[in-house]
mmCIF file with all atom_site columns, C-alpha atoms in Angstrom:
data_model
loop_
_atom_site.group_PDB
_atom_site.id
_atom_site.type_symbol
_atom_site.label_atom_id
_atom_site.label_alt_id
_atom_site.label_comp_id
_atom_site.label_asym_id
_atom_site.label_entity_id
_atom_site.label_seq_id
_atom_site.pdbx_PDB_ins_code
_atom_site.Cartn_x
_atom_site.Cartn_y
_atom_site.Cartn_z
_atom_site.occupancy
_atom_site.B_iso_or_equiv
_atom_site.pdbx_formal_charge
_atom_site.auth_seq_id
_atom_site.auth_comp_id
_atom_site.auth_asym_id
_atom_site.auth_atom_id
_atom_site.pdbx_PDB_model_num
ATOM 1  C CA . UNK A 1 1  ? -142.161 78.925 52.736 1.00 0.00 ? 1  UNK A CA 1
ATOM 2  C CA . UNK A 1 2  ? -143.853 80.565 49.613 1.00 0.00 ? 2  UNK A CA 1
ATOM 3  C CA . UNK A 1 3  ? -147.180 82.318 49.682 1.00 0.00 ? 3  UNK A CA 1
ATOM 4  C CA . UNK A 1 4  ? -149.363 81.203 46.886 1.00 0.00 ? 4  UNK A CA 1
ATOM 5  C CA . UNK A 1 5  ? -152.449 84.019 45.673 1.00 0.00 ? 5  UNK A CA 1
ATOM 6  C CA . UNK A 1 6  ? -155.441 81.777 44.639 1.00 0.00 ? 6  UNK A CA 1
ATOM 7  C CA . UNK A 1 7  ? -157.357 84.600 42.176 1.00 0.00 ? 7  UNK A CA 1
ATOM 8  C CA . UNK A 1 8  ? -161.551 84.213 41.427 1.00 0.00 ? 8  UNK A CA 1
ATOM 9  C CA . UNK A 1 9  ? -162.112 86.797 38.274 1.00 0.00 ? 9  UNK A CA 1
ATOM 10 C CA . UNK A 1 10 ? -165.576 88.371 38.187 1.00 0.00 ? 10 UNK A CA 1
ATOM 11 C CA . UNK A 1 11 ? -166.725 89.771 35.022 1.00 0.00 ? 11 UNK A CA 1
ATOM 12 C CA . UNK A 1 12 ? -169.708 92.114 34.222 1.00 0.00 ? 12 UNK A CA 1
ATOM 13 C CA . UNK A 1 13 ? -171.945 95.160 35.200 1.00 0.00 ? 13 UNK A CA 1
ATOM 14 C CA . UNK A 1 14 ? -172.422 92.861 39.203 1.00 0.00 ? 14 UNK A CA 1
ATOM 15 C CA . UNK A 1 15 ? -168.633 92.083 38.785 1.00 0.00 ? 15 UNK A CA 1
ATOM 16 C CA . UNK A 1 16 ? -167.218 94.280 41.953 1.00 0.00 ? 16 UNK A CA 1
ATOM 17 C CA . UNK A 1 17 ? -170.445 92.392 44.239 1.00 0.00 ? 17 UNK A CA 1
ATOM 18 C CA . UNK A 1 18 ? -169.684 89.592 43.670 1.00 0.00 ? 18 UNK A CA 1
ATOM 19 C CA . UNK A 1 19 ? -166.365 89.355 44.124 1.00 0.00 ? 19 UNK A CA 1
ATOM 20 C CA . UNK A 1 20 ? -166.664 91.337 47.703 1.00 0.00 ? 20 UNK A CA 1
ATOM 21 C CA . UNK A 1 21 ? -169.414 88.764 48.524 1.00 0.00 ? 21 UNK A CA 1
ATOM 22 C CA . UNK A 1 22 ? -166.729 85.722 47.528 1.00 0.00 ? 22 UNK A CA 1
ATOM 23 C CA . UNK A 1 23 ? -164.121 86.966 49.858 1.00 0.00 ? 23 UNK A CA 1
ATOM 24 C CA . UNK A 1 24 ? -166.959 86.635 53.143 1.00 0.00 ? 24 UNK A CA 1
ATOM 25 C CA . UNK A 1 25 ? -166.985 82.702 51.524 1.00 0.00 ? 25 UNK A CA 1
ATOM 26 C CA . UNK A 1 26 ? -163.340 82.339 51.284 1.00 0.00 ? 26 UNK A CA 1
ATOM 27 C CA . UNK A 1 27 ? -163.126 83.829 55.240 1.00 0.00 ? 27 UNK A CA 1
ATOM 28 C CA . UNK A 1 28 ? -165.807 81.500 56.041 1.00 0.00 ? 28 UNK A CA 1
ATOM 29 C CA . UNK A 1 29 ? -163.330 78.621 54.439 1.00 0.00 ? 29 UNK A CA 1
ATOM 30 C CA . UNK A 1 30 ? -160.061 79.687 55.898 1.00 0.00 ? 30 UNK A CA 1
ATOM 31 C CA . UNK A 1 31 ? -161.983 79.953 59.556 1.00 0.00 ? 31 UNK A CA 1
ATOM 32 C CA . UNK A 1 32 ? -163.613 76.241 58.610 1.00 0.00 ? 32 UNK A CA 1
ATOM 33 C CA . UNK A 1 33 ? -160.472 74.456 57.677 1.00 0.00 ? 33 UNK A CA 1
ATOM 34 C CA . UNK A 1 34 ? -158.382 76.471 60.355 1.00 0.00 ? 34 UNK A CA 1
ATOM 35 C CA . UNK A 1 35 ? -155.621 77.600 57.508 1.00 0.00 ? 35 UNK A CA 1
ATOM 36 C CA . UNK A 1 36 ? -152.847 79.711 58.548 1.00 0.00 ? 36 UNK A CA 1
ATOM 37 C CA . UNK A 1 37 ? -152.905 82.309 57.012 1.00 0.00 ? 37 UNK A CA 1
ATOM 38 C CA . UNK A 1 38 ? -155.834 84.739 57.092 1.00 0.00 ? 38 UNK A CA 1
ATOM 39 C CA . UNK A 1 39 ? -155.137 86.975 54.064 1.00 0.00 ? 39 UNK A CA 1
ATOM 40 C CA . UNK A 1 40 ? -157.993 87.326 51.379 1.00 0.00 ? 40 UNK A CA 1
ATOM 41 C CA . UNK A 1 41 ? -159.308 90.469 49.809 1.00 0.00 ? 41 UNK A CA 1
ATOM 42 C CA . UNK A 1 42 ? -161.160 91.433 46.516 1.00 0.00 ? 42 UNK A CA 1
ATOM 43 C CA . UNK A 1 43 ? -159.778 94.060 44.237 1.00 0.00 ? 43 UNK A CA 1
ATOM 44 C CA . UNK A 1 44 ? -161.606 96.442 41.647 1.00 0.00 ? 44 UNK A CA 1
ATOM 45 C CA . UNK A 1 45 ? -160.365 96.394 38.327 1.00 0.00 ? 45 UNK A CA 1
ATOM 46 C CA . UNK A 1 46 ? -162.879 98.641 36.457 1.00 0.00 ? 46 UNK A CA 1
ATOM 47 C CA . UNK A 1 47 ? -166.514 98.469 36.357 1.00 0.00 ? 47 UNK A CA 1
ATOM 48 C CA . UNK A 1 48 ? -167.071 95.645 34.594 1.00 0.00 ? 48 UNK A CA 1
ATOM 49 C CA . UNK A 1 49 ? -163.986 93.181 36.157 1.00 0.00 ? 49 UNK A CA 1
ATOM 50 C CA . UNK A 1 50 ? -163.022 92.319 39.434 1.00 0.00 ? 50 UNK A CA 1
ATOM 51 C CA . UNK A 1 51 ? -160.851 90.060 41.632 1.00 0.00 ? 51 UNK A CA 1
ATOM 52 C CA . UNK A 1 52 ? -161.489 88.159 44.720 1.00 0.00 ? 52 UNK A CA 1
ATOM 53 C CA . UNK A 1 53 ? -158.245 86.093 46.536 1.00 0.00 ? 53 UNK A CA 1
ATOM 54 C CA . UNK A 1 54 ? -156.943 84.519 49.390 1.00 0.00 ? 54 UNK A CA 1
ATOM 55 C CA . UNK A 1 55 ? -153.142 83.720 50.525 1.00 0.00 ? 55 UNK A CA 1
ATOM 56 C CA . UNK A 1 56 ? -152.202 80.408 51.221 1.00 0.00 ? 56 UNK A CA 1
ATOM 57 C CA . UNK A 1 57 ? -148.729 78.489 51.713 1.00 0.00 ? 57 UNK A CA 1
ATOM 58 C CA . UNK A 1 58 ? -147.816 75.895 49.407 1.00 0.00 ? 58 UNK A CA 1
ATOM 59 C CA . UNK A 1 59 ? -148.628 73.213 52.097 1.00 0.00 ? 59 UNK A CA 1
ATOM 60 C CA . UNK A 1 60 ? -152.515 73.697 51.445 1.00 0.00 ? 60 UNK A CA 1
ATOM 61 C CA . UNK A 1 61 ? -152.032 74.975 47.978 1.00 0.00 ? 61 UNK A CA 1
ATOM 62 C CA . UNK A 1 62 ? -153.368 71.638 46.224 1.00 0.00 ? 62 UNK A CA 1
ATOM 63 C CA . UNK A 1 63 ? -155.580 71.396 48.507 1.00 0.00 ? 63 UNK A CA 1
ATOM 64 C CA . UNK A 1 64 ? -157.435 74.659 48.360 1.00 0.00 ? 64 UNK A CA 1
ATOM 65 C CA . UNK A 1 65 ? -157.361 74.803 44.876 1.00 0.00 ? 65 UNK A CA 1
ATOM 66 C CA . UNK A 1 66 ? -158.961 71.352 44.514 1.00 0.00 ? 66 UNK A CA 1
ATOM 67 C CA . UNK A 1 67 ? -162.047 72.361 46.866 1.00 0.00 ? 67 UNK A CA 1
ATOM 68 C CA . UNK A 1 68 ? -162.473 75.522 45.465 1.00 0.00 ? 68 UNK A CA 1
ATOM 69 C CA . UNK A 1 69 ? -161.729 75.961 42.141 1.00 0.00 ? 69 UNK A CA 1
ATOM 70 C CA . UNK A 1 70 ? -159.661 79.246 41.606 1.00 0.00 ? 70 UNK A CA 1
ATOM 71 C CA . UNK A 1 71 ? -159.159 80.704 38.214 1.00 0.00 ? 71 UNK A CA 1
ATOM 72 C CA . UNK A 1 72 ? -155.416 81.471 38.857 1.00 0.00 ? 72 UNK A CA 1
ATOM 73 C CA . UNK A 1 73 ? -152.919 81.973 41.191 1.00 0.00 ? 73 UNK A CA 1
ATOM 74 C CA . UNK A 1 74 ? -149.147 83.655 41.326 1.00 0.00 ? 74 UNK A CA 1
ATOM 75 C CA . UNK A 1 75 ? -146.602 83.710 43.995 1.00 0.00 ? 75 UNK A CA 1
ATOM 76 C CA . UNK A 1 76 ? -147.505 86.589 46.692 1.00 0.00 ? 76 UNK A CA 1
ATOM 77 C CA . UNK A 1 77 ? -144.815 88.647 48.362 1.00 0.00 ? 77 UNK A CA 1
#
């Protein structure tokens, strides 16, 4: 079954916060909704852009995205 990365981008100078405070929200979710997979993380791009995520399969794909809105996803390996 594929592995879907749901991406949040953060821009500006409170960028990297944020986007380490998201993934606490998208644990919260995946711990709510009892998904899977527990995989989320946020990654620092430079100082002014970062990246939060979480991993889901493609069974709760539509689903997650519809709740929460991500700005992207690709496949994860």
């Amino acid at each position: 079954m594929r592995k879907i990365k749901l991406i949040w981008d953060f821009r500006g100078p409170d960028a990297n916060k944020i986007a380490e405070h998201h993934e606490i929200h998208l644990k919260e979710y995946i711990i709510i909704e009892k998904l899977p997979y527990n995989i989320t993380g946020f990654e620092i791009k430079n100082e002014l852009y970062a990246i939060a995520y979480m991993v889901v399969t493609d069974d709760y794909m539509t689903i997650v995205r519809d709740a929460l809105k991500p700005h992207r996803g690709e496949l994860y390996e």
